[in-house]
mmCIF file of C-alpha atoms and ligand atoms in Angstrom:
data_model
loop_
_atom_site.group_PDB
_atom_site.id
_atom_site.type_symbol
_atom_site.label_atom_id
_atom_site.label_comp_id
_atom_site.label_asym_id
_atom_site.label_seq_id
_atom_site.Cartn_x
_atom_site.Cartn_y
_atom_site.Cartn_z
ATOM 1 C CA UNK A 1463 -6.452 -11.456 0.892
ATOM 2 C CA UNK A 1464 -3.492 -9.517 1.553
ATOM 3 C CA UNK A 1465 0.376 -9.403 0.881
ATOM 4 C CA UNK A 1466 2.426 -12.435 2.100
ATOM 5 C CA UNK A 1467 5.079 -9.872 3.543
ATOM 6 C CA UNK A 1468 3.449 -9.549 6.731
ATOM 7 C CA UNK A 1469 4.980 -7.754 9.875
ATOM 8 C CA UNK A 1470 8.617 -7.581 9.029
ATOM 9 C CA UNK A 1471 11.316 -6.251 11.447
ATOM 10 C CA UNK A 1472 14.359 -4.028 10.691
ATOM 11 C CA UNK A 1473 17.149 -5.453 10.229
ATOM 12 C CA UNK A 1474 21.004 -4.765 10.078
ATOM 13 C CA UNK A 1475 22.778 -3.144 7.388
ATOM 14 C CA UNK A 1476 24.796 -6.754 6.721
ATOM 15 C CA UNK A 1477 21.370 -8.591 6.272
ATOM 16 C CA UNK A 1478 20.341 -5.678 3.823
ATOM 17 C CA UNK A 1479 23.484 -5.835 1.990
ATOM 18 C CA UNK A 1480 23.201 -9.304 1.276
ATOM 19 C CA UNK A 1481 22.206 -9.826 -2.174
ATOM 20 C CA UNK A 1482 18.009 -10.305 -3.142
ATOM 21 C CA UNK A 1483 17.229 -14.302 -2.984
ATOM 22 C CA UNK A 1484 16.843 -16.369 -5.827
ATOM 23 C CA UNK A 1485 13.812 -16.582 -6.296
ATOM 24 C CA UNK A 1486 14.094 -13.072 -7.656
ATOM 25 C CA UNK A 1487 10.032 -12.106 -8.383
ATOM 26 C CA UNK A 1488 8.630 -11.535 -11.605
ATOM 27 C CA UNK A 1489 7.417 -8.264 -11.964
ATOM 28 C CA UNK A 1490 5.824 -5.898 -14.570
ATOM 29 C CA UNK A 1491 6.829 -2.499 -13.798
ATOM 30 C CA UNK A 1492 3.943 0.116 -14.543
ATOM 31 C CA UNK A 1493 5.502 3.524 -14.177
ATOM 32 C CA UNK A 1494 5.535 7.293 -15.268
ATOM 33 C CA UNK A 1495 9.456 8.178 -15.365
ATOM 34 C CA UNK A 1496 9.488 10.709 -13.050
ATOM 35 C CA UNK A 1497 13.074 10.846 -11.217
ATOM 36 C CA UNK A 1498 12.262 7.921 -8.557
ATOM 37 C CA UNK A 1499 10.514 5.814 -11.064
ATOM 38 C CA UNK A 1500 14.063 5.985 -12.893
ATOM 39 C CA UNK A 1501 15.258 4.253 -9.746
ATOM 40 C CA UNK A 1502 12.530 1.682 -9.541
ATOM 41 C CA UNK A 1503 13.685 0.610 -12.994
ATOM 42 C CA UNK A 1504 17.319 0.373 -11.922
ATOM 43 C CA UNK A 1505 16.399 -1.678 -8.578
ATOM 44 C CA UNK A 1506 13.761 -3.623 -10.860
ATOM 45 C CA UNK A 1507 16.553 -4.745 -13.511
ATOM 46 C CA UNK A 1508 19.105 -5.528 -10.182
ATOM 47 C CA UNK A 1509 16.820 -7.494 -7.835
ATOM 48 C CA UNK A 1510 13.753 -8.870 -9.815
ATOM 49 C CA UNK A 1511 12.461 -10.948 -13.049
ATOM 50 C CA UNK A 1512 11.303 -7.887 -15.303
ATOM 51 C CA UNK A 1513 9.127 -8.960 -17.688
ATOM 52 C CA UNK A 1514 8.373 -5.507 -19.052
ATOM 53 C CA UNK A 1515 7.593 -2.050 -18.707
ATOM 54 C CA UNK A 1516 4.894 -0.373 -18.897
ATOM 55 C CA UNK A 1517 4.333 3.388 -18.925
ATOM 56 C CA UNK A 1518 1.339 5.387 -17.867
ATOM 57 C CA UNK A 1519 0.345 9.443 -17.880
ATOM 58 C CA UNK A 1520 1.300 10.960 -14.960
ATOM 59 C CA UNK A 1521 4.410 12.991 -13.584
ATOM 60 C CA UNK A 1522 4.311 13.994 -17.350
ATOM 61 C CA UNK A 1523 2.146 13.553 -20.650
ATOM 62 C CA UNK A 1524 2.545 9.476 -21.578
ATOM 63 C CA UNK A 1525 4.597 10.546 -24.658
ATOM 64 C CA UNK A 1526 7.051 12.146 -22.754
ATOM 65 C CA UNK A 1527 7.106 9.160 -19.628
ATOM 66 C CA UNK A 1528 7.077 6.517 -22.579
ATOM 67 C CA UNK A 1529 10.176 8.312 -24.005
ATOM 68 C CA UNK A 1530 11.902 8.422 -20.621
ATOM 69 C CA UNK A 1531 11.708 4.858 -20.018
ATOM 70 C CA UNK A 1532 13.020 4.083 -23.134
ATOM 71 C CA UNK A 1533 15.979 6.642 -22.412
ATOM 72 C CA UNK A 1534 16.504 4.557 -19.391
ATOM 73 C CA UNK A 1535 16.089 1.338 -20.936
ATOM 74 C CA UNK A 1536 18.862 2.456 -23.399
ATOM 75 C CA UNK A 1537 21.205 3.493 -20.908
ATOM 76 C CA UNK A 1538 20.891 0.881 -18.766
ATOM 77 C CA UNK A 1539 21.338 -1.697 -21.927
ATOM 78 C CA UNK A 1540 18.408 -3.228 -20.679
ATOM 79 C CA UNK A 1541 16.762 -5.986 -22.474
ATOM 80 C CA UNK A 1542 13.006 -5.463 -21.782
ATOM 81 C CA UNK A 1543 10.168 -4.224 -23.767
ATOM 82 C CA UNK A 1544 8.163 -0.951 -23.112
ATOM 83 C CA UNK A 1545 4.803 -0.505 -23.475
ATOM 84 C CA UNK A 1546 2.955 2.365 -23.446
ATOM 85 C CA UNK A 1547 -0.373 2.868 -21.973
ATOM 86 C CA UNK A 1548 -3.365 5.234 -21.273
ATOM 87 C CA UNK A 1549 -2.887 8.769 -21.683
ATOM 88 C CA UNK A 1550 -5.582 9.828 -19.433
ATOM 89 C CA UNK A 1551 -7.199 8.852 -15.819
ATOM 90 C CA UNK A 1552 -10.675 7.031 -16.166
ATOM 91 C CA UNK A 1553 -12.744 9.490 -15.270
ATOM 92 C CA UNK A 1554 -10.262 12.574 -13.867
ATOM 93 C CA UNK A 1555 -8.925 15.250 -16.271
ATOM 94 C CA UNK A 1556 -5.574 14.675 -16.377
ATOM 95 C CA UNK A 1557 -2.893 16.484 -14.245
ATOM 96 C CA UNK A 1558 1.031 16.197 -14.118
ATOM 97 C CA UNK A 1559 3.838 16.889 -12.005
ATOM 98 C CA UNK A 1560 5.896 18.970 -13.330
ATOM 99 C CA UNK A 1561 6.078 21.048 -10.353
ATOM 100 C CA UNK A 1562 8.498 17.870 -8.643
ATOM 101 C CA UNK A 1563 9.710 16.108 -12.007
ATOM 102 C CA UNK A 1564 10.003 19.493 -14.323
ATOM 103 C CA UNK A 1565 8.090 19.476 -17.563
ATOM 104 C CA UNK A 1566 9.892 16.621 -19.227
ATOM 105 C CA UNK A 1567 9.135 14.245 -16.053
ATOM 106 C CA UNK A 1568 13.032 13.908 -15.731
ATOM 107 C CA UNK A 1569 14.191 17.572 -15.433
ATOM 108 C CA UNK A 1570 18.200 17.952 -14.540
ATOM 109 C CA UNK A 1571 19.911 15.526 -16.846
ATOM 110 C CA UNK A 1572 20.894 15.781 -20.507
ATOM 111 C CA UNK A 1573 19.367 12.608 -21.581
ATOM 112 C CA UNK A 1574 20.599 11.109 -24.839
ATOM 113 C CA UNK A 1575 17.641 10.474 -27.348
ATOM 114 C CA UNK A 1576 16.361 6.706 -26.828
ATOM 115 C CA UNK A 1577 17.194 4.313 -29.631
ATOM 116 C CA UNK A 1578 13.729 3.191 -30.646
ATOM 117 C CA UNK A 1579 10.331 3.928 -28.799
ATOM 118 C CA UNK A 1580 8.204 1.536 -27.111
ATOM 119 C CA UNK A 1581 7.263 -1.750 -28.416
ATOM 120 C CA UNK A 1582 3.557 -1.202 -28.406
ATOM 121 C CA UNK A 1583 0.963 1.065 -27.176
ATOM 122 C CA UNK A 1584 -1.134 -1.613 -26.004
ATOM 123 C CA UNK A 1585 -0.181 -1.456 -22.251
ATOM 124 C CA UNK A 1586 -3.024 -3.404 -21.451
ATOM 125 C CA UNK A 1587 -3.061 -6.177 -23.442
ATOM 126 C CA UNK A 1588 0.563 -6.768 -22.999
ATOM 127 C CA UNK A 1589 -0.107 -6.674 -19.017
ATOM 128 C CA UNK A 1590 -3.065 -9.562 -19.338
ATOM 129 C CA UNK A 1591 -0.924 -11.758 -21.847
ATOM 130 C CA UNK A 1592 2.184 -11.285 -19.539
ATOM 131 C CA UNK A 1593 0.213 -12.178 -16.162
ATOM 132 C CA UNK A 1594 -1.717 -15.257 -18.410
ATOM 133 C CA UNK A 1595 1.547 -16.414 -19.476
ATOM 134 C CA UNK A 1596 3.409 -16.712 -16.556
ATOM 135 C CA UNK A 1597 2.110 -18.090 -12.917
ATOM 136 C CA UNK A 1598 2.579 -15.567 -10.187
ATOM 137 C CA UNK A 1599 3.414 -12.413 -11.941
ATOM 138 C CA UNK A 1600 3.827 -9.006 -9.400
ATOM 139 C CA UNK A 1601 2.501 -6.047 -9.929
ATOM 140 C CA UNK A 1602 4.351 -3.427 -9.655
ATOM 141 C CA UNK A 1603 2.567 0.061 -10.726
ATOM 142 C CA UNK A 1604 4.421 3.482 -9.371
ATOM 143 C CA UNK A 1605 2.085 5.894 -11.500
ATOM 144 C CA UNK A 1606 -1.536 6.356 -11.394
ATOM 145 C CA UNK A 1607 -3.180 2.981 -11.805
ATOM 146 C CA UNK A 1608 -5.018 3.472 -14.597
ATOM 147 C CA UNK A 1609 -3.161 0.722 -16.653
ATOM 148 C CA UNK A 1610 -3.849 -1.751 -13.607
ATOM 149 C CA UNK A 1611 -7.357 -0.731 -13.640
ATOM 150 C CA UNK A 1612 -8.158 -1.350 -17.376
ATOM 151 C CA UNK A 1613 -6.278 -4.608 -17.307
ATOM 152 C CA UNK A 1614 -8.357 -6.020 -14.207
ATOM 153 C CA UNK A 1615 -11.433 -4.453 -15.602
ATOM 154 C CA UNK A 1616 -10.803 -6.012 -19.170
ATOM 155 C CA UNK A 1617 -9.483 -9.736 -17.891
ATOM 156 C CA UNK A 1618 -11.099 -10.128 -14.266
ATOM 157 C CA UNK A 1619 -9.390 -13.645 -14.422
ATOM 158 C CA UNK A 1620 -6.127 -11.823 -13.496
ATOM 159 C CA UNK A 1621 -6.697 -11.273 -9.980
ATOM 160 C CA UNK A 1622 -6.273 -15.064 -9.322
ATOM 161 C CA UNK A 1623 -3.335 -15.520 -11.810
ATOM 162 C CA UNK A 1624 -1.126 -12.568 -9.839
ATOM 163 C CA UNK A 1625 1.065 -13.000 -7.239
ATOM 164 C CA UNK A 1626 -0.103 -9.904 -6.075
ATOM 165 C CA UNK A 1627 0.043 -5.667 -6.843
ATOM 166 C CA UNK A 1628 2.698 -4.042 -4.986
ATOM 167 C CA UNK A 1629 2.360 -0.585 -5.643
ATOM 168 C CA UNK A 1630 3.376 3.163 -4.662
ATOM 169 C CA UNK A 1631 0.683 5.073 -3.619
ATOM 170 C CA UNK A 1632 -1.173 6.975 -0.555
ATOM 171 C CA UNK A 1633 -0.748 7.510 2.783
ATOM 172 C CA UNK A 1634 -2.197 8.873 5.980
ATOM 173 C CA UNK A 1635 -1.058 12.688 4.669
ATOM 174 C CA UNK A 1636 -0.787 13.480 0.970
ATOM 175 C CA UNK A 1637 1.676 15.152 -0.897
ATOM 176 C CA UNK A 1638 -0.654 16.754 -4.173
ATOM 177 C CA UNK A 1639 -3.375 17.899 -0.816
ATOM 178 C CA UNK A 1640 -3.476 18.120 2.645
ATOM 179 C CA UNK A 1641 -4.488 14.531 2.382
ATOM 180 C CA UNK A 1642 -4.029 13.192 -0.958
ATOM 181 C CA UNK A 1643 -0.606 11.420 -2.658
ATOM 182 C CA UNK A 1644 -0.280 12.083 -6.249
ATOM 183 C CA UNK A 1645 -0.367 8.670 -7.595
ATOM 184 C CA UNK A 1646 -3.951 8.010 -6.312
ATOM 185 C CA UNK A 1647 -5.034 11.358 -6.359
ATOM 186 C CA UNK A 1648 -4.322 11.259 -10.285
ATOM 187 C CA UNK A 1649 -6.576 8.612 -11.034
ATOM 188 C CA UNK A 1650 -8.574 8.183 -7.696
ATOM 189 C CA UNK A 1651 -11.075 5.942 -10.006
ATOM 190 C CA UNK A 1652 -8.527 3.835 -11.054
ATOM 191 C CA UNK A 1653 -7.350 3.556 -7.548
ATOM 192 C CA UNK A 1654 -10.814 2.444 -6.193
ATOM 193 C CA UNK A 1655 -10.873 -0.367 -8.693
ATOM 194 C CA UNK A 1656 -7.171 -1.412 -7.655
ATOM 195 C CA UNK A 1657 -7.749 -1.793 -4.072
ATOM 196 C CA UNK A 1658 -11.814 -2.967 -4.272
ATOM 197 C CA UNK A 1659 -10.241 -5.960 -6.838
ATOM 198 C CA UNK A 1660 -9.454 -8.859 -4.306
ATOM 199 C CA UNK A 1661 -5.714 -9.462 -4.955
ATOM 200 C CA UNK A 1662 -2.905 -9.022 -2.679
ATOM 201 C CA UNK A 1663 -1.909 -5.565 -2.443
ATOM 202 C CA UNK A 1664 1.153 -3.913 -0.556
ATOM 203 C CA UNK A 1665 0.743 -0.420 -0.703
ATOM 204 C CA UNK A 1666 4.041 1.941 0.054
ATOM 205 C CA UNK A 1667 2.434 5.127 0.722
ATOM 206 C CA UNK A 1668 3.874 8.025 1.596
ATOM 207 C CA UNK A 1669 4.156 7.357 5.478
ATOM 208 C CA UNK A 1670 6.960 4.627 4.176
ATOM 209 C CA UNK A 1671 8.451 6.661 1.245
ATOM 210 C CA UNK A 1672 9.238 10.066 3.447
ATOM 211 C CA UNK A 1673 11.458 8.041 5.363
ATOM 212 C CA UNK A 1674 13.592 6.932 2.815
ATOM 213 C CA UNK A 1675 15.503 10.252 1.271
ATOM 214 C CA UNK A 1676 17.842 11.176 -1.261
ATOM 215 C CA UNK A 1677 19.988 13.818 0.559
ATOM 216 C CA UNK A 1678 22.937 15.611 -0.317
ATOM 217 C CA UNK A 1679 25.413 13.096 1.238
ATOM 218 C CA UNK A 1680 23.494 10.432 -0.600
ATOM 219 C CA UNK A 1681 23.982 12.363 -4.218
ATOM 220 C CA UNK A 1682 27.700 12.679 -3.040
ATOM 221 C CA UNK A 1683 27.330 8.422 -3.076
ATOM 222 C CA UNK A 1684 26.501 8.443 -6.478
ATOM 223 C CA UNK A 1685 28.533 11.117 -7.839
ATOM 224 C CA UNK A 1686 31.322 9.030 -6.451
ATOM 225 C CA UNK A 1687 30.700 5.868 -8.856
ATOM 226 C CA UNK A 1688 31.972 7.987 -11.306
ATOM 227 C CA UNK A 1689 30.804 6.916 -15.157
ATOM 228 C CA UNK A 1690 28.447 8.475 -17.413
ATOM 229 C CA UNK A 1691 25.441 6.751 -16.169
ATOM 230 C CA UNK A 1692 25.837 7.428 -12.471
ATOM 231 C CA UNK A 1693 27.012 10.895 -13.512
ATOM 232 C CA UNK A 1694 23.239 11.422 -15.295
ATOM 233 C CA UNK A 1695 21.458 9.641 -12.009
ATOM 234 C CA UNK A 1696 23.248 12.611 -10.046
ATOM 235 C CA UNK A 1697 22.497 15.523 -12.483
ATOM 236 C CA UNK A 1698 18.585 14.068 -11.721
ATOM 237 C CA UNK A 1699 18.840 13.463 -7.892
ATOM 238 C CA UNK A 1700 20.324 17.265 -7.641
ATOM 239 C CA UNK A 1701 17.338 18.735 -9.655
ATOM 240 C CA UNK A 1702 14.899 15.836 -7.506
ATOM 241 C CA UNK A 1703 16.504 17.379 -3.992
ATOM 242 C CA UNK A 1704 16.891 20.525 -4.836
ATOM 243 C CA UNK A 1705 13.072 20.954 -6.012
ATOM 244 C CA UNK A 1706 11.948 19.320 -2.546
ATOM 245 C CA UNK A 1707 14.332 21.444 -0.448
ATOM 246 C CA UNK A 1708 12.949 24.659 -2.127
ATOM 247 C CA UNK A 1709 9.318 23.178 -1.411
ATOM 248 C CA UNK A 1710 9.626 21.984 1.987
ATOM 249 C CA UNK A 1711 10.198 23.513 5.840
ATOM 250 C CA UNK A 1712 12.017 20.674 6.980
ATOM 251 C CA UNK A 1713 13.042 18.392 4.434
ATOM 252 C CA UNK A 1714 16.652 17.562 4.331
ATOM 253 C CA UNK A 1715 16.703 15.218 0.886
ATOM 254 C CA UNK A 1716 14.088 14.542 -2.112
ATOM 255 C CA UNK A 1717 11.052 11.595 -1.140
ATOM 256 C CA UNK A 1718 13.063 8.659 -3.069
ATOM 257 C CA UNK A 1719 9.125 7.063 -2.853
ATOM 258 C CA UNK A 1720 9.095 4.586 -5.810
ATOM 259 C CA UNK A 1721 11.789 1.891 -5.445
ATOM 260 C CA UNK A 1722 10.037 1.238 -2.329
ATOM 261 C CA UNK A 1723 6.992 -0.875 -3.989
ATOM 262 C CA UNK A 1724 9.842 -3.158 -5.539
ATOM 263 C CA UNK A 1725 11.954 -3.665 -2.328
ATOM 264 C CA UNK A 1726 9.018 -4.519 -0.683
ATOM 265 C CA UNK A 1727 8.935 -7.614 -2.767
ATOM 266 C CA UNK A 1728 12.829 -8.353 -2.755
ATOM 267 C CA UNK A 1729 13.578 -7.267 0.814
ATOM 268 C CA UNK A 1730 10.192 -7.891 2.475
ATOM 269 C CA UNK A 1731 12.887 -7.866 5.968
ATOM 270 C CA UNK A 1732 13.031 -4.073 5.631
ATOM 271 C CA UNK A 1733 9.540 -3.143 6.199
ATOM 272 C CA UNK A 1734 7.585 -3.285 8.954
ATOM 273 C CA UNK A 1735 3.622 -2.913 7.856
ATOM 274 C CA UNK A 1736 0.120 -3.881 9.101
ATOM 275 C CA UNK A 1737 -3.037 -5.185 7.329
ATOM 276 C CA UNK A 1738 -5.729 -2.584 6.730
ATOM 277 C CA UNK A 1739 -8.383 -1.998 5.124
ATOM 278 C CA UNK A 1740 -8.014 0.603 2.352
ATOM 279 C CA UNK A 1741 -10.836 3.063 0.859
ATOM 280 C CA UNK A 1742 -10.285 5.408 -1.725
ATOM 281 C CA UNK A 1743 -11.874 8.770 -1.629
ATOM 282 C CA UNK A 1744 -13.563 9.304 -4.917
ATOM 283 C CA UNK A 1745 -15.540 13.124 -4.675
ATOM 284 C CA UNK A 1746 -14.793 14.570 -1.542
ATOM 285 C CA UNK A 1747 -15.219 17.983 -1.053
ATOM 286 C CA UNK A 1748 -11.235 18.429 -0.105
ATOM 287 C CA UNK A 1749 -10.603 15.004 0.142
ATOM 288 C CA UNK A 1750 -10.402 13.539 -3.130
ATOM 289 C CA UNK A 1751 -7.867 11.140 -4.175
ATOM 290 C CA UNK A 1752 -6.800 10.296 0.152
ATOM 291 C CA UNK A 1753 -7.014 6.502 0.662
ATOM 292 C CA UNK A 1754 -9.178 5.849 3.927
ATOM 293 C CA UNK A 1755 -6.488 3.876 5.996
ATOM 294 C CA UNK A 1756 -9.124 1.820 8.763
ATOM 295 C CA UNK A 1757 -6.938 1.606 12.107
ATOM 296 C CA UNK A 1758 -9.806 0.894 13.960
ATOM 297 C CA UNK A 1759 -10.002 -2.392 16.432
ATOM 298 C CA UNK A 1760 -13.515 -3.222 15.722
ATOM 299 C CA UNK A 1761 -15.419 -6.470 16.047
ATOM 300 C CA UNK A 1762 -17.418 -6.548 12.408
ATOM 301 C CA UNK A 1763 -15.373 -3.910 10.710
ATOM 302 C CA UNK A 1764 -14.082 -4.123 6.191
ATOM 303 C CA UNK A 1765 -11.621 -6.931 6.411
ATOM 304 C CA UNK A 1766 -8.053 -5.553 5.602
ATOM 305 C CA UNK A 1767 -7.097 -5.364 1.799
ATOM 306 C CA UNK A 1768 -3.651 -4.243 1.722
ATOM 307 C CA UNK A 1769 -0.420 -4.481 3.790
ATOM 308 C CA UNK A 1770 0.336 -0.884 4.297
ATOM 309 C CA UNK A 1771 3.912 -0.091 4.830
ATOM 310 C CA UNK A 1772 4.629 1.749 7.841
ATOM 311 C CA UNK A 1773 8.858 1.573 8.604
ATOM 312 C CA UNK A 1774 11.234 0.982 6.639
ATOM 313 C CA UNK A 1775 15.013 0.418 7.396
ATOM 314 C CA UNK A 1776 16.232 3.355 5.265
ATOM 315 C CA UNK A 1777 19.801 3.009 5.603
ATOM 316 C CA UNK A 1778 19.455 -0.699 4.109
ATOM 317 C CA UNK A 1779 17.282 0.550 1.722
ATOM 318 C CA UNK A 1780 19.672 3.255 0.507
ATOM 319 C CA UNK A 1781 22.594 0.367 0.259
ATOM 320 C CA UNK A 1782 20.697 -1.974 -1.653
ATOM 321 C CA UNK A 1783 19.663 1.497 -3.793
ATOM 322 C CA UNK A 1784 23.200 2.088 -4.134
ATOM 323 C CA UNK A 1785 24.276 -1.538 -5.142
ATOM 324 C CA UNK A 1786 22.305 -1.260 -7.812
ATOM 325 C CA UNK A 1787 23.350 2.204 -9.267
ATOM 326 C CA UNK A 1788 26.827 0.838 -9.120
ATOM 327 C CA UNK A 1789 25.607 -2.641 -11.194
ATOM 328 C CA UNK A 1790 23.875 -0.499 -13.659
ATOM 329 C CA UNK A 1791 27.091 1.904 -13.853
ATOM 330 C CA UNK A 1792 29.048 -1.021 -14.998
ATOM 331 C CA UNK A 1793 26.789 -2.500 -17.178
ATOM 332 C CA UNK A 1794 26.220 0.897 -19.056
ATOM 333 C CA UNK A 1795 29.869 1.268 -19.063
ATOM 334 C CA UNK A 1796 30.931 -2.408 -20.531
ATOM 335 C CA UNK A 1797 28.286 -2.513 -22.810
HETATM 336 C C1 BDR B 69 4.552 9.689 -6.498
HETATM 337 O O1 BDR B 69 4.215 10.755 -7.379
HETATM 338 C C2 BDR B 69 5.220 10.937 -8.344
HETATM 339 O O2 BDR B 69 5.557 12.285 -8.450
HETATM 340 C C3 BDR B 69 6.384 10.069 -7.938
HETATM 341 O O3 BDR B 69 7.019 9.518 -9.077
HETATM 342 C C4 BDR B 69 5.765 9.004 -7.077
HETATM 343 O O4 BDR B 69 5.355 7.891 -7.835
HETATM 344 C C5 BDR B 69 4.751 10.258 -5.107
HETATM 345 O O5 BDR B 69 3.600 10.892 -4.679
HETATM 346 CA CA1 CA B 70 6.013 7.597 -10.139
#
């Protein structure tokens, strides 16, 4: 089975603009704040039903991704729980990011100290409740998938209870190695059980997320909203840009990859993606970690199990990423 959202065209900025439908989906978030997983909460809180957050190792340590979500929770006077997760891939030894993200995952800002911590440390169980609880629950992990992983591997009744798993991840180039993205390369184990689990599954990879930049002009957007919290979001975007710019030839703005696997749900219009079948490297020699995209056109071959994002109407994506910067601005500052 694969995502719903099949073959989508472009569409025009107005169509963009226009505001996410009401039947807003209801997501769990599963992320490792990281600067764009910061912006896959805001978008999250704008467009969908978030029934919680959960936090996983990742860009950084958990403690230190846990803590940044409830920073963000905090100053977005959000009213959602946090969970935190594992602190370690399956079967990987764990590896960060601190290279993109800095050694706090969220490098650039002065963040205030959160209010409380997380709720519970039972990632897990709170996913499996959450998806038993409510009928056609999303998905939506933008760190290594270990939490998805244990929580299909521990209650195998969830793949028929979920909407779906839309999720950032992978690619037909990698980011971390010639051929592997981060997220999957992280916890390629984790990955493997994701993908091999029968649900729908969009997958924004990285041939999707490199299209869709935070560039200096962009920042300049943000700056421009002009309150505390969009002042912090541009204090991170600047470190975010500035650390691809040093690291790239010919980048012109930082890989804004995670808010992606939300507006694939709530603007399915934007995207423009094909049904594949999706393998996950597990121990190759310099391969570990790449998802196995099948473009072939053979008679007999895997059925697809994923809608990979291919295109996505950027300059839509960056309004609707705006919009809801500016919502969260005034929320944080009428709170
Ligand atoms: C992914 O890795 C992380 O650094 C980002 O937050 C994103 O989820 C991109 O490869
Ligand atoms: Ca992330």
């Amino acid at each position: 089975m694969v995502s719903p959202h099949h073959r989508l065209t472009p569409c025009a900025m107005l169509a963009a603009m226009s505001h996410v439908s009401n039947d807003r989906p209801q997501i769990v978030l599963d992320c490792d704040p990281g600067h764009d997983d910061v912006i896959a909460i805001v978008l999250a809180a704008h467009t969908t039903n978030l029934l919680g957050i959960t936090t996983v190792a990742g860009n950084a340590p958990l403690d230190r991704t846990t803590y940044n979500a409830c920073v963000m929770r905090d100053a977005m006077q959000l009213d959602t729980t946090v969970h935190s997760g594992a602190e370690r891939p399956l079967v990987a030894e764990p590896k960060f990011a601190g290279y993109v993200h800095g050694a706090s995952g969220l490098d650039g800002a002065e963040l205030p100290a959160p209010s409380h911590g997380a709720d519970s440390t039972d990632a897990v169980s709170f996913i499996i409740d959450t998806c038993r609880q409510n009928e056609g629950v999303w998905l939506v992990p933008t760190g290594p998938l270990t939490n998805i992983a244990l929580a299909l591997r521990t209650a195998p009744d969830l793949v028929d209870r979920i909407a779906g798993i839309s999720l950032m991840g992978g690619g037909t180039f990698g980011n971390r190695t010639p051929l592997a993205e981060f997220n999957v390369w992280a916890d390629p184990h984790a990955a493997a059980m994701v993908f091999d689990c029968g649900a729908p599954i969009t997958m924004a990879g990285l041939d999707v997320t490199h299209q869709f930049l935070v560039t200096p002009p962009r920042i300049e957007q943000v700056e421009a909203i002009n309150t505390p919290f969009s002042s912090m979001i541009t204090d991170l975007f600047r470190f975010f840009a500035r650390n691809y710019l040093s690291r790239h030839e010919h980048m012109v703005g930082a890989a804004l990859h995670d808010p992606l696997a939300v507006m694939a749900l709530t603007h399915p219009h934007l995207f423009i993606g094909v049904d594949r079948h999706v393998t996950i490297e597990m121990e190759g020699r310099h391969t570990t970690g790449m998802t196995v995209i099948d473009r072939r056109d053979m008679i007999g071959q895997e059925a697809p199990n994923a809608h990979v994002l291919e295109r996505v109407d950027h300059e839509a994506a960056w309004a609707i990423v705006l919009d809801a910067l500016a919502a969260a601005s005034n929320r944080a500052a009428h709170a």
